[in-house]
mmCIF file of C-alpha atoms and ligand atoms in Angstrom:
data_model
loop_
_atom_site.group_PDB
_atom_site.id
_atom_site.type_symbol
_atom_site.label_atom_id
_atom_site.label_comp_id
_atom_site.label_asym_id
_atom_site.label_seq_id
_atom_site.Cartn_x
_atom_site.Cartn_y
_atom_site.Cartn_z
ATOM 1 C CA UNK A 14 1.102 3.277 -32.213
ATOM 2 C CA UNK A 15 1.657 1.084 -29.041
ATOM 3 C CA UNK A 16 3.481 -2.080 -29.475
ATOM 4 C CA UNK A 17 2.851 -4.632 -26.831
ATOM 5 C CA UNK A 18 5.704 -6.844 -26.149
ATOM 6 C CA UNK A 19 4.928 -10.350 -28.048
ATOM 7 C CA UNK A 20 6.569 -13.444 -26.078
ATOM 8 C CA UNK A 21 9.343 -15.438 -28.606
ATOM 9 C CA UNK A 22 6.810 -17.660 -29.726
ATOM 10 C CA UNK A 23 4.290 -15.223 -31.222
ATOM 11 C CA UNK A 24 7.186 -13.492 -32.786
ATOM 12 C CA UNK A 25 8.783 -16.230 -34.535
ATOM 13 C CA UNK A 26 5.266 -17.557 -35.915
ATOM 14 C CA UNK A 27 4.094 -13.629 -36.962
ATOM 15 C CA UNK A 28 7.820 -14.277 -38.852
ATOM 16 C CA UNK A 29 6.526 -17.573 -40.745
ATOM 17 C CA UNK A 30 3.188 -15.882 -41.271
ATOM 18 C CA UNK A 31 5.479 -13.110 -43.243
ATOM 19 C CA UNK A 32 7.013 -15.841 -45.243
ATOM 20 C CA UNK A 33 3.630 -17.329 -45.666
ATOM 21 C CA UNK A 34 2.129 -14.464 -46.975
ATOM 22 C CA UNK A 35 4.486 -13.852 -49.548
ATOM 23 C CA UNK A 36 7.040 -12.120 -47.989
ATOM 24 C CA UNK A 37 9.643 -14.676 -49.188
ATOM 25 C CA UNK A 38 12.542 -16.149 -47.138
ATOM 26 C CA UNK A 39 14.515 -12.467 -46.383
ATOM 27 C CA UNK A 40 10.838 -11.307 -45.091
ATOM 28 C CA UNK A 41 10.591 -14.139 -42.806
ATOM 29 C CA UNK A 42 14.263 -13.488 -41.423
ATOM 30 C CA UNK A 43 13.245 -10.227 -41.019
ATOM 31 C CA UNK A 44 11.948 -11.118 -37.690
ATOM 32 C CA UNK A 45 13.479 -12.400 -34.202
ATOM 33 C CA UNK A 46 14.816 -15.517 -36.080
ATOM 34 C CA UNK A 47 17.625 -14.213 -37.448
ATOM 35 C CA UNK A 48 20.430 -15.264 -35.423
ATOM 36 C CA UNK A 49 24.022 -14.726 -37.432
ATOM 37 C CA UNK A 50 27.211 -16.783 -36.520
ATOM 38 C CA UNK A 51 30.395 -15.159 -34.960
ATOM 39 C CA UNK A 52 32.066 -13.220 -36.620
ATOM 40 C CA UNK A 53 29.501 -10.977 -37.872
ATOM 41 C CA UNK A 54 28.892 -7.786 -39.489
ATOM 42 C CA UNK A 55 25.504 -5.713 -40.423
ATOM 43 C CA UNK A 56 25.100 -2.577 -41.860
ATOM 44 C CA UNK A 57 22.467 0.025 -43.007
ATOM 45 C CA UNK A 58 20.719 -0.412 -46.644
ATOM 46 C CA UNK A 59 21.575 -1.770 -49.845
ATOM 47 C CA UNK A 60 25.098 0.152 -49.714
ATOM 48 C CA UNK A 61 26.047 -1.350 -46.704
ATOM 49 C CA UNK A 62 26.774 -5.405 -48.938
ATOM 50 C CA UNK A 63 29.668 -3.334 -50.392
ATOM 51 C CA UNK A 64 30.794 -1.955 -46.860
ATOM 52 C CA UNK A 65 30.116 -5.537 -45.481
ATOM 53 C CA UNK A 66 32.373 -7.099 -47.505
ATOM 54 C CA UNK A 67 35.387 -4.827 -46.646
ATOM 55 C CA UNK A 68 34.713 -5.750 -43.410
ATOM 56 C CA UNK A 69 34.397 -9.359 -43.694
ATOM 57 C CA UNK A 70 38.182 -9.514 -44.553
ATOM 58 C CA UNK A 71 39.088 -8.438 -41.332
ATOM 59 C CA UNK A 72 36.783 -10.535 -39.446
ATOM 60 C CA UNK A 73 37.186 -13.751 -41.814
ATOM 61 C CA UNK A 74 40.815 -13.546 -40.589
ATOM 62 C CA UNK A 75 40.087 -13.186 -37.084
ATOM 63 C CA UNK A 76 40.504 -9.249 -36.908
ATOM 64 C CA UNK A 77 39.572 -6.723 -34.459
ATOM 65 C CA UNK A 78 35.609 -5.573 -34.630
ATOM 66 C CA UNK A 79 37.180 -1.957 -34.476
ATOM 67 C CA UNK A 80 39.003 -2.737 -37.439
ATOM 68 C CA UNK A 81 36.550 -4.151 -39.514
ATOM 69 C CA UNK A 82 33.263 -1.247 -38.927
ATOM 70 C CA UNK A 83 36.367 1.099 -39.732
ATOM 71 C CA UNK A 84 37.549 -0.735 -43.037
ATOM 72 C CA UNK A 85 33.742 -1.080 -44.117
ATOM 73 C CA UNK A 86 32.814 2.638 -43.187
ATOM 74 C CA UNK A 87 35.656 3.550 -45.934
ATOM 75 C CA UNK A 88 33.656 1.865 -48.785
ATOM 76 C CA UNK A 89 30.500 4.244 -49.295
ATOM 77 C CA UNK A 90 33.077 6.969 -48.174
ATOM 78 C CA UNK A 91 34.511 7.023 -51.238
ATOM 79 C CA UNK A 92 32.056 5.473 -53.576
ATOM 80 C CA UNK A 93 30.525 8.058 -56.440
ATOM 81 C CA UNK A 94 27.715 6.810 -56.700
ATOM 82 C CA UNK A 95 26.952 7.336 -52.897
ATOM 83 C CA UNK A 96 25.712 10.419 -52.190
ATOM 84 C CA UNK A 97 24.407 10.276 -48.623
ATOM 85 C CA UNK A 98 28.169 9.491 -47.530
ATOM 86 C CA UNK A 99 31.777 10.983 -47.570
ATOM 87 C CA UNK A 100 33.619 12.190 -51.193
ATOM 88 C CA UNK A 101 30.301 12.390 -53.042
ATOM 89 C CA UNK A 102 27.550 13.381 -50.157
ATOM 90 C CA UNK A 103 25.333 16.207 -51.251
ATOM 91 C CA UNK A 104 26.207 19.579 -49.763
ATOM 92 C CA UNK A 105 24.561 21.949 -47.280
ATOM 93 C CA UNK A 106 22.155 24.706 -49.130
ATOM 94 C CA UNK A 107 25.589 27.414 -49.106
ATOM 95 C CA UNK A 108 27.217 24.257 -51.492
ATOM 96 C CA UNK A 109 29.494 22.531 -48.547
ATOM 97 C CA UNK A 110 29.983 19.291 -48.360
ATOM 98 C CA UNK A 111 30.334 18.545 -44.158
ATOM 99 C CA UNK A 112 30.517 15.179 -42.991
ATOM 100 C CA UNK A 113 29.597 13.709 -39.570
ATOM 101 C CA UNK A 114 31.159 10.016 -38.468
ATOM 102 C CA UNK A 115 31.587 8.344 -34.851
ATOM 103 C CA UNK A 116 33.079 5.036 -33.936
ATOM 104 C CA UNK A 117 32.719 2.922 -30.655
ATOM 105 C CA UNK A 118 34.590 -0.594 -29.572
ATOM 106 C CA UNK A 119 33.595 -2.605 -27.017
ATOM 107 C CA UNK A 120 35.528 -0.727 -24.015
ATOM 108 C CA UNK A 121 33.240 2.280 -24.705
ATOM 109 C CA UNK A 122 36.144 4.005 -26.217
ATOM 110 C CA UNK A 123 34.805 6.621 -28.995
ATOM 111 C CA UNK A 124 35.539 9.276 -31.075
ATOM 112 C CA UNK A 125 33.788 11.422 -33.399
ATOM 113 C CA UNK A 126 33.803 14.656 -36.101
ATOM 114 C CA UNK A 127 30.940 16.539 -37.136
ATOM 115 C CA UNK A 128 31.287 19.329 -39.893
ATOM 116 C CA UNK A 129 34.189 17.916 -40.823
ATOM 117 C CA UNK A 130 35.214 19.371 -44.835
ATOM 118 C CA UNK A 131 37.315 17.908 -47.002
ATOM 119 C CA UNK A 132 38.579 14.966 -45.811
ATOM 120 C CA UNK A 133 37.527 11.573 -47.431
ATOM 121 C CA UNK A 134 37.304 9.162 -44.557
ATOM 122 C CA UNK A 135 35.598 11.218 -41.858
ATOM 123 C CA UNK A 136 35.540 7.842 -39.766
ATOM 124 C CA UNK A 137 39.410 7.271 -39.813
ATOM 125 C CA UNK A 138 39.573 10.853 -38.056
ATOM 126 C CA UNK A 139 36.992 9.824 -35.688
ATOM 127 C CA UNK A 140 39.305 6.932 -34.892
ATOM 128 C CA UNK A 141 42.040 8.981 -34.610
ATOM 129 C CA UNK A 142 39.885 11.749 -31.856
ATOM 130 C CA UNK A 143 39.264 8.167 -30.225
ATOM 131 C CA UNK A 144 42.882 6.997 -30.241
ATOM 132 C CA UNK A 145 45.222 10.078 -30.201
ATOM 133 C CA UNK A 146 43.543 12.748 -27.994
ATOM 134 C CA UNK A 147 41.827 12.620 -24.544
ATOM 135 C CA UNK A 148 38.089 13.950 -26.458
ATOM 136 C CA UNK A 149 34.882 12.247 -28.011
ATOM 137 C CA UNK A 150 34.049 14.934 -30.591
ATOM 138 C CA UNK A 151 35.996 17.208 -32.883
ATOM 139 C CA UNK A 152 34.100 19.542 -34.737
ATOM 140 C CA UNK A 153 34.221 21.817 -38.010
ATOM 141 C CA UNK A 154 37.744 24.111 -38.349
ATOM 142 C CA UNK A 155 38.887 22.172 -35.259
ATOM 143 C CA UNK A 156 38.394 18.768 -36.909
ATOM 144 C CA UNK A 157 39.879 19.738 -40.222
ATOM 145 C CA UNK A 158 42.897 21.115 -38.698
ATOM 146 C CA UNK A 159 43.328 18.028 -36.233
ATOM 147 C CA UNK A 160 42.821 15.811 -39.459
ATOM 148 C CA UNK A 161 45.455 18.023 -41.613
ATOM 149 C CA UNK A 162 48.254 17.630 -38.436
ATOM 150 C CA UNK A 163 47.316 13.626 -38.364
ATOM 151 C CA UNK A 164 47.979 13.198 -42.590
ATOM 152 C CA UNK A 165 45.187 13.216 -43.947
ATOM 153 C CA UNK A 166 44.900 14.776 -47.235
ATOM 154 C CA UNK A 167 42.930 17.745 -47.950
ATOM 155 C CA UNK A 168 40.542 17.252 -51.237
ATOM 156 C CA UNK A 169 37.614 19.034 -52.642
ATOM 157 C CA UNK A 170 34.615 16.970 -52.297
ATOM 158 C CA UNK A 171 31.796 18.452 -53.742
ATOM 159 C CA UNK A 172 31.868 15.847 -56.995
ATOM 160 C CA UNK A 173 30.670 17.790 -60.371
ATOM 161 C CA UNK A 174 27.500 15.736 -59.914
ATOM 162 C CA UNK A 175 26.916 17.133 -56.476
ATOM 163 C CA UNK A 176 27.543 20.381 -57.385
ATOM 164 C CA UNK A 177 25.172 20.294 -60.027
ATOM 165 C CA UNK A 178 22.451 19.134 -57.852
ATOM 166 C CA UNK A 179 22.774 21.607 -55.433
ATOM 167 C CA UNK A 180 22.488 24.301 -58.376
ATOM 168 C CA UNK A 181 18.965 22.708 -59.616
ATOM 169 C CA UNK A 182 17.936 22.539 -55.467
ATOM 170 C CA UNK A 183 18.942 26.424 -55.471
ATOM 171 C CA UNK A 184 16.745 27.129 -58.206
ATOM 172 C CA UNK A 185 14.078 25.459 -55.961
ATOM 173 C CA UNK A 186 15.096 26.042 -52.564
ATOM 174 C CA UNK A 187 12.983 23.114 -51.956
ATOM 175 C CA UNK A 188 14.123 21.417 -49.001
ATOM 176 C CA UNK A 189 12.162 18.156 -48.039
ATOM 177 C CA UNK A 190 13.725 15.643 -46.282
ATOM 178 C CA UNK A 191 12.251 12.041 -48.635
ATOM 179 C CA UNK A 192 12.355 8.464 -46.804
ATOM 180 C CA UNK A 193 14.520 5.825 -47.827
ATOM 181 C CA UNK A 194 16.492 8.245 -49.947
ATOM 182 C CA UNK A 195 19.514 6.161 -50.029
ATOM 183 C CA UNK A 196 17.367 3.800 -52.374
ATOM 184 C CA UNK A 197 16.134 6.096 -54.835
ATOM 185 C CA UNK A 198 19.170 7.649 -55.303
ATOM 186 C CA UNK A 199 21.755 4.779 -55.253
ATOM 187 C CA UNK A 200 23.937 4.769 -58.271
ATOM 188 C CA UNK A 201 21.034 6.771 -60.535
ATOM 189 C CA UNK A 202 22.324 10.233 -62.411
ATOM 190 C CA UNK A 203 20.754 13.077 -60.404
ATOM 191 C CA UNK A 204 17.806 14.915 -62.608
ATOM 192 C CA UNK A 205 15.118 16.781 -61.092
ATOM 193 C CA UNK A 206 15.560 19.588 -58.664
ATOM 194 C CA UNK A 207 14.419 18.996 -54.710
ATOM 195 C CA UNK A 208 13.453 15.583 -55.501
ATOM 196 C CA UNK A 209 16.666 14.040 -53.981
ATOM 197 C CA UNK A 210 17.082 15.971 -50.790
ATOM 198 C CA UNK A 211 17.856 13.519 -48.592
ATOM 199 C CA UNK A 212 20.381 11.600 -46.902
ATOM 200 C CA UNK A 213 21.487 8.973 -45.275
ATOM 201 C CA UNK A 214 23.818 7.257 -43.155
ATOM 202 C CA UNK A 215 25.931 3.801 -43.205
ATOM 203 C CA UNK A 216 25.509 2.745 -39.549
ATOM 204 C CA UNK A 217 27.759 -0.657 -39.331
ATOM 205 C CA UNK A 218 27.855 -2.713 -35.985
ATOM 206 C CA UNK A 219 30.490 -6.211 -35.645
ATOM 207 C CA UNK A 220 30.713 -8.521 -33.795
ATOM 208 C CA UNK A 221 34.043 -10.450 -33.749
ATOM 209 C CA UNK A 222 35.380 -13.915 -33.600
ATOM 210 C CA UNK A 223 37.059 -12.897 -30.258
ATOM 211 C CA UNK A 224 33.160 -11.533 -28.779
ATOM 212 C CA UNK A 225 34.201 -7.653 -29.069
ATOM 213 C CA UNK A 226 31.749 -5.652 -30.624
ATOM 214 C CA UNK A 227 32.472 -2.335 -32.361
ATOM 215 C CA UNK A 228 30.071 -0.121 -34.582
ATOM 216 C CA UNK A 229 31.256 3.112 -36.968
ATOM 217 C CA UNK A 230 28.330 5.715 -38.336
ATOM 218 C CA UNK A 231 29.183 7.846 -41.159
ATOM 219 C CA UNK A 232 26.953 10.562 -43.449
ATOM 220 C CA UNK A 233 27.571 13.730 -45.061
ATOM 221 C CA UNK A 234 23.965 14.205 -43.564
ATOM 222 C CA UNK A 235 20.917 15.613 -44.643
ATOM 223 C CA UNK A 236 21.520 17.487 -48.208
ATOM 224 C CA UNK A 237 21.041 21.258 -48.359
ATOM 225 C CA UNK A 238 20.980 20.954 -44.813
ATOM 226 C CA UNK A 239 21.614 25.020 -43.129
ATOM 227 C CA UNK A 240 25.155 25.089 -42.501
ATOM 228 C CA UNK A 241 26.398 24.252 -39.283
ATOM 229 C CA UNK A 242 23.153 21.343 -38.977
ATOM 230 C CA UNK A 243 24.848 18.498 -37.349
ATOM 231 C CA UNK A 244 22.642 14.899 -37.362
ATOM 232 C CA UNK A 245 22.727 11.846 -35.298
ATOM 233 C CA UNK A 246 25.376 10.129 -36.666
ATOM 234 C CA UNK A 247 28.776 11.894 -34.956
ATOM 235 C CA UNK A 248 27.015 11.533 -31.232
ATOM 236 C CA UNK A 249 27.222 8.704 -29.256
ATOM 237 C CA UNK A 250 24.315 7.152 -27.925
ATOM 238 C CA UNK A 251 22.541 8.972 -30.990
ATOM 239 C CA UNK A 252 23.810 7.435 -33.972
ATOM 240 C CA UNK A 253 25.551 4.466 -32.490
ATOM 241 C CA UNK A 254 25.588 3.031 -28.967
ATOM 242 C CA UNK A 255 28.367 0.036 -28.103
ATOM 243 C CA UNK A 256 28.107 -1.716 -24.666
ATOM 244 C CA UNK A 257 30.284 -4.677 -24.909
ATOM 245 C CA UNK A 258 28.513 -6.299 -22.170
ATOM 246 C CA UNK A 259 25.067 -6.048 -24.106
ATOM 247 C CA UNK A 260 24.954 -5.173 -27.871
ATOM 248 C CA UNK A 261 24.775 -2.046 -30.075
ATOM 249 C CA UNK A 262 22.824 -0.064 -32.250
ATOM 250 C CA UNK A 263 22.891 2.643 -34.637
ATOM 251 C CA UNK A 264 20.139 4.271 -36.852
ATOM 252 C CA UNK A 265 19.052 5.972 -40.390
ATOM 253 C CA UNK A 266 16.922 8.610 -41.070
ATOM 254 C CA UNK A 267 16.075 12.199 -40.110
ATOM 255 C CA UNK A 268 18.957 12.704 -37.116
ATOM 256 C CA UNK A 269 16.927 15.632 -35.194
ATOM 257 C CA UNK A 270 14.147 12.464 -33.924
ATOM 258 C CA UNK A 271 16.891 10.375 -33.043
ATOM 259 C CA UNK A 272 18.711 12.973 -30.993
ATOM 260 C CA UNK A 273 16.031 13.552 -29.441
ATOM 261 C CA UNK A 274 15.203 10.398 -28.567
ATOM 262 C CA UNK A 275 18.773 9.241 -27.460
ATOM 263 C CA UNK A 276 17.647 6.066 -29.931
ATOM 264 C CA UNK A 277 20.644 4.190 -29.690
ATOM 265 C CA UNK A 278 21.234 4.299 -26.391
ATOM 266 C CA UNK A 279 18.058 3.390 -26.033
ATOM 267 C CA UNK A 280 18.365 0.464 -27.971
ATOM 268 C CA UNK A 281 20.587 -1.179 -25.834
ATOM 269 C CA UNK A 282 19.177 -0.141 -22.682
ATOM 270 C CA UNK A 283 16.002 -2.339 -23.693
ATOM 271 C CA UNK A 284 18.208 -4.949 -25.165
ATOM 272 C CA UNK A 285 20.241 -5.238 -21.203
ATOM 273 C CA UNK A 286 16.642 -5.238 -19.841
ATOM 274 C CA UNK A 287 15.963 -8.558 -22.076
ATOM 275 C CA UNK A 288 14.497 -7.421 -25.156
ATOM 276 C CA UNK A 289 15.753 -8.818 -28.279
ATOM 277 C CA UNK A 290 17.433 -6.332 -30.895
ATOM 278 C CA UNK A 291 14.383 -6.443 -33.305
ATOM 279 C CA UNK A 292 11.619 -5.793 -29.926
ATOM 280 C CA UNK A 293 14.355 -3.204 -28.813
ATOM 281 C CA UNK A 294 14.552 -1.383 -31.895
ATOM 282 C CA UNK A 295 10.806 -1.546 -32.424
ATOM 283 C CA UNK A 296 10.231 0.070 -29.129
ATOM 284 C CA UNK A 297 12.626 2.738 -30.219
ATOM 285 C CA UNK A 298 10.941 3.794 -33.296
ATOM 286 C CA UNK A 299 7.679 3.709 -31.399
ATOM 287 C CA UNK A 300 8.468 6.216 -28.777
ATOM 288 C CA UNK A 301 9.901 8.351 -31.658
ATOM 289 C CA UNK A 302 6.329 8.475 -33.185
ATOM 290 C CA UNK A 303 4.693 8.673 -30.143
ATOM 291 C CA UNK A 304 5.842 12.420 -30.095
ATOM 292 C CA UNK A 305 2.647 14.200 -31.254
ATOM 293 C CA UNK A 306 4.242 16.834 -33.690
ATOM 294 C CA UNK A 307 3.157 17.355 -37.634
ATOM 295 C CA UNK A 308 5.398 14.865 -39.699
ATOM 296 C CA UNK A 309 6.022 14.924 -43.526
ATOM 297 C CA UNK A 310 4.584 11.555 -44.682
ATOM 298 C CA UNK A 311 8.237 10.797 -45.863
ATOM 299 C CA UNK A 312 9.332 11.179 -42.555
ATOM 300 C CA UNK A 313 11.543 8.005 -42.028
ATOM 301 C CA UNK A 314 13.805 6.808 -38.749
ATOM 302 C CA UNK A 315 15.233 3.305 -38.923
ATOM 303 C CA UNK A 316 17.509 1.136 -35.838
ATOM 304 C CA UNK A 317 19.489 -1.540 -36.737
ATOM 305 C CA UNK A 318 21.104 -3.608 -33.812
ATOM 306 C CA UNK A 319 23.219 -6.426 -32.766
ATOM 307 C CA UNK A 320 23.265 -8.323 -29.462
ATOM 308 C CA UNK A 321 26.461 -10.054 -28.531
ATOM 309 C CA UNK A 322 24.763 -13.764 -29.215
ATOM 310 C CA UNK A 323 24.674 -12.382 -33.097
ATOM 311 C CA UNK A 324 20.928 -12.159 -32.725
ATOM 312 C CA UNK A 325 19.915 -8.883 -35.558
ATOM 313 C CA UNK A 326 16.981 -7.289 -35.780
ATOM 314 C CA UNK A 327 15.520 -3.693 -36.584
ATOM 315 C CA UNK A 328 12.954 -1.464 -37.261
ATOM 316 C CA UNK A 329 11.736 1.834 -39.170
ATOM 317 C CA UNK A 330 8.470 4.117 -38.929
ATOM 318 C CA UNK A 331 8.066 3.190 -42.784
ATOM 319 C CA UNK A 332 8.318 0.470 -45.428
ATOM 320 C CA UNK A 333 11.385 0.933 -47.138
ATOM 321 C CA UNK A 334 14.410 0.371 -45.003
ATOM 322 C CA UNK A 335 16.583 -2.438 -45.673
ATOM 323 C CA UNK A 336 19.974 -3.275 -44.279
ATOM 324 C CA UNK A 337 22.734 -5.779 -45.255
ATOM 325 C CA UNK A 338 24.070 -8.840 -43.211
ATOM 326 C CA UNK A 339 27.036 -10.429 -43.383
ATOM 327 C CA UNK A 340 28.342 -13.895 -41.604
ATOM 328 C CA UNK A 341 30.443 -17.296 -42.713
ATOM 329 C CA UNK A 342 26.828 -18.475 -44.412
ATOM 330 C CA UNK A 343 26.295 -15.694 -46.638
ATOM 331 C CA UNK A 344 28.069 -12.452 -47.248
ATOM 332 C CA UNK A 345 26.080 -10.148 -49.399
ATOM 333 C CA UNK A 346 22.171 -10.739 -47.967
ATOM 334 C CA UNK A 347 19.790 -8.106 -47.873
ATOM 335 C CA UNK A 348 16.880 -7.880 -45.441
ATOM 336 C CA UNK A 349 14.019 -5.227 -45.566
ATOM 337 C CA UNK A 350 13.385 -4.174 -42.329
ATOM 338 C CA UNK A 351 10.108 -4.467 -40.329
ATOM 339 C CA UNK A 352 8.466 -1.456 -39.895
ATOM 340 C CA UNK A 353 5.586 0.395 -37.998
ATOM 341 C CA UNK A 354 3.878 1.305 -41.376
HETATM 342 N N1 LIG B 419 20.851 10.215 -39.893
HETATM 343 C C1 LIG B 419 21.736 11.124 -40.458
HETATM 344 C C2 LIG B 419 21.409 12.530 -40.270
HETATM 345 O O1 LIG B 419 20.298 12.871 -39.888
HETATM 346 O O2 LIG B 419 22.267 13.356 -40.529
#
């Protein structure tokens, strides 16, 4: 599972030879080509065209990065038919739905929540641990009293569909974490029992017209997770990594590998030494599998990142992982991401 560092040149032609083999134009921009003008926003799968586009109307009219990956992290956040994310996120296996969010800006300034209950926009609290108190991370009770005292409103979350998926995982107690989850169960009625057990995350980085970058991460984590399980997503340098100097990076997929693994940090340490976002988020993944441990074969991690020239790339352990780009050219493409396998 090595990957020897190609020079530009053999990257952008194994890029045409995608498109050549069939891949079709997204394919080939799948590689080191694709270069987006500033301002800029990408996010995580499918999902994240309909966070992108929130986000564009900040940037279109020359808003603040921080602004936008906060206005764009609100749209799967409430969206019904979303339920790796916020208001309709599958619970843990006791039937709570916790959510987990961080947000970064180009300063390094971040906040975060993790276990957070029901509140609806997990990553406007993060902003507000980031903005009104000296901490990075709020947690559980703590969070949900710190959200209460800044306005927001407390809701039940677990949706009647959620609920009732949880009861046919009980009957089960089935609990397999399934790649690319956020594709299979986009916008589809829930029906079989443990066949939807997983997750996943919007991770959105920006770039704006001003040069700032700023990225927001937000999940309601892995479903019928054990209470208390905590992912990737609410920890800097996990999740999401912003260093305005460099670039960022944040990541989908099963949290506990990129923990471990410090992935987005790691992604833009390799992108300051000179790698390009897609070689830097390919190296990532491959350390991940370089771990020898037993792996479900629908084990799935997935980096997304953004340098501060507006050169994207990424890259997952599997097929299957997509992610959404957004720039004055086009607004709602969708590129499927490299990947190891
Ligand atoms: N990547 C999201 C999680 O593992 O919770």
């Amino acid at each position: 599972m090595s990957s020897p560092v190609l020079d530009r040149r053999q990257l952008i032609g194994a890029a045409a030879v995608a498109g050549l083999a069939g891949g079709g134009p997204a394919a080939a921009q799948a590689g080191p080509g694709l270069k987006l003008s500033r301002p800029c926003v990408v996010s995580t799968w499918d999902f994240g065209v309909a966070a992108n586009a929130a986000a564009w109307k900040v940037l279109s009219r020359g808003g603040a990065a921080l602004d936008a990956v906060e206005a764009g992290a609100r749209v799967p956040e409430v969206d019904l038919k979303n339920h790796s994310v916020g208001r309709a996120g599958y619970p843990d296996r006791d039937g709570h739905v916790t959510l987990d969010a961080s947000i970064m800006d180009q300063k390094g300034d971040c906040g975060a929540v993790a276990g957070l209950e029901h509140i609806a926009h997990p990553i406007s609290v993060a902003r507000r641990v980031m903005e009104k108190t000296p901490h990075g991370l709020l947690v559980g009770d703590g969070a949900l009293q710190f959200a209460l005292e800044q306005g927001f409103k407390r809701e039940e979350l677990l949706t009647p569909e959620s609920r009732a998926a949880w009861k046919a995982w009980l009957k089960e107690h089935r609990y397999k974490p399934v790649a690319n989850s956020e594709v299979k169960t986009y916008g589809r009625e829930l029906g079989l029992p443990g066949g939807k057990t997983n997750h996943d995350t919007l991770g959105m980085l920006a770039l704006d017209a001003q040069g700032n970058l700023s990225g927001a991460c937000t999940t309601s984590g892995m479903a019928w997770k054990l209470r208390g399980r905590v992912g990737d997503s609410p920890i800097i340098g996990a999740g999401l990594y912003v260093d305005g100097e460099v670039g960022a990076a944040t990541s989908t997929g099963v949290g506990e590998e990129v923990i471990r693994s410090c992935g987005s940090f790691l992604v833009v340490e390799l992108m300051r030494q000179g790698r390009s976002p897609r070689e830097a988020c390919r190296e990532a993944v491959t350390r991940i599998m370089k771990r020898d441990v037993a792996r479900d074969p629908d084990f799935q991690v997935g980096f997304l990142a953004v340098n501060k020239a507006g050169e994207v790339g990424a890259f997952a352990v599997q097929k299957g992982f997509s992610y959404a780009v957004c720039d004055a050219h086009d607004q709602t493409r969708i590129v499927p991401s490299e990947s190891l396998s």
